[in-house]
Short mmCIF file of C-alpha atoms and ligand atoms in Angstrom, two decimals:
data_model
loop_
_atom_site.label_atom_id
_atom_site.label_comp_id
_atom_site.label_asym_id
_atom_site.label_seq_id
_atom_site.Cartn_x
_atom_site.Cartn_y
_atom_site.Cartn_z
CA MET A 28 95.67 272.34 210.85
CA SER A 29 98.89 274.13 211.82
CA SER A 30 102.23 273.40 210.85
CA ASP A 31 103.44 275.83 213.74
CA PRO A 32 104.52 272.23 215.93
CA ALA A 33 102.58 272.52 218.55
CA LEU A 34 99.38 272.43 216.77
CA ARG A 35 100.55 269.33 214.51
CA ALA A 36 97.97 266.45 214.22
CA ARG A 37 99.14 263.82 217.02
CA ILE A 38 98.60 260.39 214.97
CA ALA A 39 98.84 256.45 216.22
CA VAL A 40 100.95 254.22 213.88
CA LEU A 41 99.83 250.39 214.29
CA ILE A 42 102.49 247.68 212.88
CA SER A 43 102.99 244.47 213.18
CA GLY A 44 106.60 244.11 211.41
CA ARG A 45 109.02 245.46 209.69
CA GLY A 46 108.03 249.18 210.11
CA SER A 47 109.41 250.48 206.82
CA ASN A 48 106.05 252.43 206.01
CA MET A 49 106.46 254.29 209.83
CA ALA A 50 109.39 255.06 208.90
CA ALA A 51 108.20 256.80 205.89
CA LEU A 52 105.65 258.73 208.10
CA PHE A 53 108.40 259.44 210.43
CA TYR A 54 111.00 261.14 208.06
CA ALA A 55 108.08 263.03 206.69
CA SER A 56 106.94 264.17 209.54
CA GLN A 57 110.23 265.69 210.34
CA ALA A 58 109.69 267.94 207.90
CA LYS A 59 109.02 271.38 209.09
CA ASP A 60 105.72 272.18 207.33
CA CYS A 61 104.40 268.34 208.08
CA PRO A 62 100.99 268.78 209.66
CA PHE A 63 101.69 265.77 211.35
CA GLU A 64 103.65 264.37 213.92
CA ILE A 65 103.77 260.20 215.19
CA ALA A 66 101.88 260.49 218.79
CA VAL A 67 102.86 257.08 219.47
CA VAL A 68 103.75 253.16 217.70
CA LEU A 69 101.52 250.05 218.64
CA ALA A 70 103.10 246.76 217.59
CA ASP A 71 100.60 244.16 218.59
CA ASN A 72 103.72 241.61 219.49
CA PRO A 73 106.77 242.43 220.60
CA ALA A 74 108.99 241.00 218.02
CA ALA A 75 107.96 243.53 215.62
CA GLU A 76 111.12 244.74 213.63
CA GLY A 77 109.79 248.29 212.82
CA LEU A 78 110.14 248.58 217.66
CA ILE A 79 113.74 249.01 216.96
CA LEU A 80 113.34 251.77 214.76
CA ALA A 81 110.86 253.06 216.40
CA GLN A 82 112.90 253.50 219.89
CA ALA A 83 116.09 254.13 218.06
CA GLU A 84 114.42 257.07 216.68
CA GLY A 85 112.88 258.04 220.13
CA LEU A 86 109.11 257.70 219.66
CA LEU A 87 106.82 256.54 221.93
CA THR A 88 106.34 252.52 221.54
CA VAL A 89 104.23 249.84 222.86
CA ALA A 90 104.24 246.44 222.03
CA LEU A 91 100.71 244.57 223.04
CA SER A 92 101.35 241.01 223.29
CA PRO A 93 99.20 238.97 220.87
CA PRO A 94 95.48 238.63 221.94
CA ALA A 95 95.24 234.67 223.23
CA LYS A 96 92.07 232.69 222.10
CA GLY A 97 88.55 235.36 223.31
CA GLU A 98 90.91 238.12 224.93
CA ARG A 99 90.24 240.12 221.15
CA ALA A 100 87.98 242.83 223.45
CA ALA A 101 90.09 243.48 226.02
CA PHE A 102 93.32 243.67 223.42
CA GLU A 103 91.62 246.13 221.64
CA ALA A 104 90.50 247.80 224.47
CA ARG A 105 94.28 248.62 226.01
CA LEU A 106 94.36 249.30 222.24
CA THR A 107 91.91 252.16 222.45
CA ASP A 108 93.59 253.15 225.71
CA HIS A 109 96.66 253.75 224.69
CA ILE A 110 95.53 255.93 221.48
CA ALA A 111 93.51 257.81 223.91
CA ASP A 112 96.53 258.39 226.16
CA SER A 113 98.63 259.53 223.07
CA GLY A 114 95.96 262.10 222.14
CA ALA A 115 95.98 261.00 218.71
CA SER A 116 93.16 261.67 216.46
CA LEU A 117 93.79 259.20 213.39
CA ILE A 118 94.43 255.61 213.88
CA VAL A 119 97.17 255.09 211.13
CA LEU A 120 97.58 250.91 210.00
CA ALA A 121 100.92 250.74 208.87
CA GLY A 122 101.12 246.53 207.81
CA PHE A 123 99.12 246.06 211.10
CA MET A 124 98.62 242.38 210.65
CA ARG A 125 95.37 241.63 212.96
CA VAL A 126 91.53 242.25 211.60
CA LEU A 127 90.25 245.31 214.17
CA SER A 128 86.61 244.17 214.98
CA ALA A 129 83.73 245.60 213.95
CA ASP A 130 82.79 247.12 217.34
CA PHE A 131 86.97 248.75 217.25
CA VAL A 132 86.00 250.09 213.79
CA ALA A 133 82.58 252.02 215.08
CA ALA A 134 84.45 253.35 218.20
CA HIS A 135 86.58 254.90 215.89
CA ALA A 136 84.95 255.54 212.47
CA GLY A 137 85.96 257.35 209.94
CA ARG A 138 89.49 257.58 212.18
CA ILE A 139 91.38 254.68 211.41
CA VAL A 140 92.91 254.39 207.60
CA ASN A 141 95.04 251.94 205.76
CA ILE A 142 97.35 250.70 202.76
CA HIS A 143 97.53 248.51 200.92
CA PRO A 144 99.56 246.89 198.04
CA SER A 145 97.17 246.90 195.63
CA LEU A 146 95.12 249.37 193.48
CA LEU A 147 91.78 248.17 195.22
CA PRO A 148 89.39 247.33 194.83
CA ALA A 149 91.25 244.58 193.13
CA HIS A 150 93.48 242.13 195.39
CA LYS A 151 92.87 242.05 198.63
CA GLY A 152 93.62 240.08 201.18
CA LEU A 153 97.08 239.00 201.31
CA HIS A 154 99.93 237.36 199.19
CA VAL A 155 99.20 240.32 196.81
CA HIS A 156 101.66 240.37 194.63
CA GLN A 157 101.81 236.70 193.75
CA ALA A 158 97.92 237.07 193.03
CA VAL A 159 98.80 240.09 190.51
CA LEU A 160 101.79 238.58 189.02
CA ALA A 161 99.01 235.03 188.47
CA ALA A 162 96.72 237.26 186.83
CA ALA A 163 99.36 238.48 183.83
CA GLU A 164 98.13 242.16 185.06
CA THR A 165 100.19 244.67 183.38
CA VAL A 166 100.03 247.81 186.37
CA THR A 167 99.70 247.00 190.04
CA GLY A 168 99.89 249.60 192.57
CA CYS A 169 99.18 250.82 196.01
CA THR A 170 96.13 252.26 197.78
CA VAL A 171 95.41 254.69 201.21
CA HIS A 172 91.81 253.83 202.46
CA LEU A 173 89.82 254.05 205.24
CA VAL A 174 89.46 251.50 207.43
CA THR A 175 85.81 250.04 207.86
CA ALA A 176 84.40 246.38 209.21
CA ALA A 177 84.66 245.28 205.79
CA LEU A 178 88.37 243.49 205.25
CA ASP A 179 90.19 246.26 202.56
CA GLY A 180 87.04 247.59 201.53
CA GLY A 181 86.65 251.19 203.07
CA PRO A 182 86.55 253.81 201.15
CA ILE A 183 89.26 254.81 199.18
CA MET A 184 91.49 258.10 199.55
CA ALA A 185 94.27 257.94 197.25
CA GLN A 186 96.48 255.48 194.99
CA THR A 187 99.36 255.31 193.16
CA ARG A 188 99.79 253.05 190.06
CA VAL A 189 102.93 250.88 189.73
CA ALA A 190 103.95 249.20 186.39
CA VAL A 191 104.82 244.98 186.24
CA ILE A 192 108.23 244.35 184.70
CA ASP A 193 109.02 240.98 182.88
CA ASN A 194 110.43 238.73 185.10
CA ASP A 195 109.37 240.95 187.85
CA THR A 196 108.74 237.88 190.81
CA PRO A 197 106.22 238.84 193.66
CA GLU A 198 110.02 240.08 195.42
CA THR A 199 110.75 242.48 193.20
CA LEU A 200 107.27 243.68 192.70
CA ALA A 201 106.74 244.23 196.37
CA ALA A 202 109.95 246.57 196.31
CA ARG A 203 108.40 248.70 194.01
CA VAL A 204 105.45 249.31 195.23
CA MET A 205 107.10 249.59 198.61
CA LEU A 206 108.70 252.80 197.00
CA ALA A 207 105.28 254.15 195.89
CA GLU A 208 103.28 253.46 199.77
CA HIS A 209 106.13 255.30 201.48
CA GLN A 210 105.73 258.46 198.84
CA LEU A 211 101.83 258.06 198.81
CA TYR A 212 100.86 257.16 202.72
CA PRO A 213 103.27 260.83 204.38
CA ARG A 214 100.97 263.04 201.50
CA VAL A 215 97.34 261.15 202.06
CA ILE A 216 98.16 261.47 205.85
CA ALA A 217 99.55 265.30 205.59
CA GLU A 218 96.89 266.21 203.10
CA LEU A 219 93.74 264.52 205.53
CA VAL A 220 94.72 266.09 208.65
CA ALA A 221 96.09 269.97 207.01
CA ALA A 222 92.71 271.01 205.47
CA PRO A 223 89.60 270.14 207.70
CA ASN A 224 87.73 272.58 205.56
CA ARG A 225 88.87 270.92 202.23
CA PRO A 226 85.92 269.24 201.00
CA ASP A 227 87.73 265.45 201.13
CA ALA A 228 88.48 266.31 204.30
CA GLN A 229 84.48 267.45 205.43
CA LEU A 230 83.96 264.27 203.62
CA ASN A 231 86.13 262.20 205.86
CA LYS A 232 84.46 263.90 208.72
CA LEU A 233 80.60 262.93 207.86
CA ARG A 234 81.71 259.56 207.58
CA GLU A 235 82.93 259.64 210.76
CA ILE A 236 79.47 260.69 212.00
CA ALA A 237 77.20 259.19 209.77
CA LEU A 238 79.09 255.53 209.44
CA ALA A 239 78.90 255.90 213.78
CA LEU A 240 75.13 255.87 214.22
CA PRO A 241 74.09 252.45 214.12
CA ALA A 242 74.19 249.44 210.69
CA ALA A 243 75.09 252.84 208.40
CA ALA A 244 76.88 251.72 205.51
CA GLU A 245 78.57 253.56 202.52
CA LYS A 246 78.23 253.70 198.93
CA LEU A 247 78.38 255.63 195.45
CA SER A 248 74.69 256.42 194.16
CA HIS A 249 75.30 258.09 190.98
CA GLY A 250 79.01 259.77 191.66
CA SER A 251 78.14 260.35 194.96
CA PRO A 252 78.90 259.33 198.25
CA GLY A 253 75.49 257.98 199.67
CA PHE A 254 74.97 256.94 203.62
CA PHE A 255 72.42 254.26 204.25
CA VAL A 256 70.90 251.83 206.77
CA GLU A 257 71.60 248.15 206.02
CA GLY A 258 67.92 247.01 205.66
CA GLY A 259 66.81 250.68 205.04
CA LYS A 260 67.59 253.52 202.55
CA PHE A 261 69.27 255.91 202.14
CA PHE A 262 69.65 258.75 204.29
CA ALA A 263 72.33 261.48 203.16
CA TYR A 264 74.39 262.05 200.47
CA PHE A 265 77.39 264.38 200.08
CA SER A 266 77.04 266.50 197.31
CA GLN A 267 80.27 267.74 196.05
CA ASN A 268 79.07 270.43 192.35
CA HIS A 269 76.54 268.61 191.09
CA HIS A 270 76.06 269.06 187.68
CA GLY A 271 78.73 271.30 188.03
CA ASP A 272 76.81 273.64 190.67
CA GLY A 273 80.00 274.96 192.51
CA ILE A 274 78.58 273.23 196.26
CA THR A 275 79.21 271.63 198.81
CA ALA A 276 76.66 270.01 200.91
CA LEU A 277 75.32 267.67 202.82
CA LEU A 278 71.64 266.32 201.36
CA VAL A 279 69.24 264.71 204.30
CA LYS A 280 65.47 263.87 204.62
CA ALA A 281 62.98 266.70 206.29
CA SER A 282 60.00 266.68 207.03
CA GLY A 283 58.64 267.08 204.24
CA VAL A 284 58.37 269.88 201.40
CA GLU A 285 56.71 272.58 204.30
CA GLU A 286 59.43 272.13 206.19
CA GLN A 287 61.96 272.45 203.47
CA SER A 288 60.51 275.86 202.56
CA GLN A 289 60.37 276.92 205.96
CA LEU A 290 64.12 275.75 206.50
CA ILE A 291 65.10 278.17 203.28
CA GLU A 292 63.08 281.26 204.16
CA ASN A 293 64.99 281.19 207.38
CA ASP A 294 67.72 280.80 206.52
CA PRO A 295 69.06 281.03 202.32
CA GLU A 296 72.17 281.09 203.19
CA LEU A 297 72.78 277.91 204.35
CA TYR A 298 70.10 275.53 203.40
CA PHE A 299 68.49 274.69 200.29
CA ARG A 300 66.46 272.90 197.88
CA PRO A 301 68.82 270.30 196.06
CA ALA A 302 67.94 269.47 192.20
CA TYR A 303 66.16 265.44 191.77
CA PHE A 304 65.47 265.26 195.58
CA GLY A 305 63.93 268.48 196.57
CA PRO A 306 60.46 267.50 195.83
CA SER A 307 60.54 264.33 198.10
CA GLY A 308 61.51 266.65 200.75
CA TRP A 309 64.90 266.24 200.88
CA ILE A 310 66.95 269.39 201.96
CA GLY A 311 70.53 270.79 200.58
CA ILE A 312 72.23 271.88 203.90
CA ARG A 313 75.71 274.30 202.42
CA LEU A 314 79.34 273.29 203.35
CA ASP A 315 81.12 275.34 202.33
CA VAL A 316 79.64 279.05 203.89
CA GLY A 317 81.87 279.20 206.84
CA ALA A 318 82.86 277.26 209.34
CA VAL A 319 80.26 273.97 209.78
CA ASP A 320 78.74 273.27 213.07
CA TRP A 321 79.04 270.13 213.11
CA ALA A 322 77.45 269.44 215.81
CA HIS A 323 74.23 270.33 213.94
CA ILE A 324 74.66 268.12 211.06
CA ALA A 325 74.97 265.52 213.36
CA ASP A 326 71.51 266.18 214.53
CA TRP A 327 70.77 265.94 210.78
CA LEU A 328 71.87 263.10 210.28
CA THR A 329 70.12 261.35 213.23
CA ARG A 330 67.16 262.75 212.19
CA SER A 331 67.55 261.38 208.72
CA TRP A 332 68.99 258.26 209.70
CA ARG A 333 66.15 257.77 212.02
CA MET A 334 63.32 259.02 209.07
CA SER A 335 65.13 255.86 207.38
CA ALA A 336 65.54 253.17 208.86
CA PRO A 337 64.38 250.27 209.41
CA LYS A 338 61.77 250.43 213.01
CA ARG A 339 63.40 248.11 214.87
CA LEU A 340 66.36 249.86 214.92
CA ALA A 341 64.70 253.18 214.58
CA MET A 342 63.39 252.97 217.98
CA LEU A 343 66.87 252.25 219.30
CA PRO A 344 67.36 254.76 222.29
CA PHE A 345 71.37 256.21 221.40
C1 GRF B 18 102.96 247.08 203.34
O1 GRF B 18 103.16 246.34 202.29
C2 GRF B 18 101.42 247.83 203.16
O2 GRF B 18 101.17 247.64 201.89
C3 GRF B 18 101.09 246.41 203.79
O3 GRF B 18 101.26 245.36 204.36
C4 GRF B 18 103.30 246.11 204.17
C5 GRF B 18 103.57 246.62 206.09
O4 GRF B 18 105.19 246.67 205.34
N1 GRF B 18 99.45 246.51 204.71
P1 GRF B 18 105.67 247.80 205.82
O5 GRF B 18 105.53 247.01 207.77
O6 GRF B 18 105.42 248.74 206.44
O7 GRF B 18 107.42 247.71 206.05
#
């Protein structure tokens, strides 16, 4: 992604209140070399204070009314429409106090990020600073993470540590953590959109595809991000410099060692026999040898998913 203004990544920022993280993102985006720009600021209530600043700065704003009971799907459909209209490719939650449905998250898998004022996985949810003080922690901080259906539970992208000071109150602590948030969030968003070929960006792209498959979930396995089917088995691993091999690759299931050998013979630059997994017919696909063919990767992920999913899911047409 270039910092050429015409080619900047467009982001949608979702707020519910003060919007100071939105402001930090906006002012960061004013730097000439910033690789993102705010395409739209969406609020889930017209009284969100941050809207005033966003409007004063000339940003496109949309204030939705909070959904009435039973209206969540319609509310989220409106959100999706506004995001699509704005051309945003990334959804940035900045103090958005509404839990998004699993359907919404799945529809935008790998493209929603959030900032939380603690060192996740510690202190999820609300009243974080009280909880930190009650637990007599000496260090807290903030976390930027990908959003999944689990509240404050998605893969962590970056954290900043903040010391707790004697006599801190929830307010003084919140104010200091906020300083760290305002530094961290624009930096992480810039990194995320700026380098589609960097391993972390590739991992995010893989997540986007893998987690969109039915019942797919992610967890670390021997230090590598692994994707599995709930109630089934692992169907993919992201391998980065595994045991110092210097390789960035996706590991998926081939039909067996025969297909594995054939693939390697046909395209030895792209395919390899992965350590440990090789004997059981897995195949390594390099992500670090030129432009990645993501459609090809998506085919492999789907195929490997089908081989790993419980029957009732694997039969689903999609
Ligand atoms: C921040 O502390 C953020 O971590 C949390 O909500 C707060 C939002 O503050 N998710 P602001 O609206 O950005 O000022």
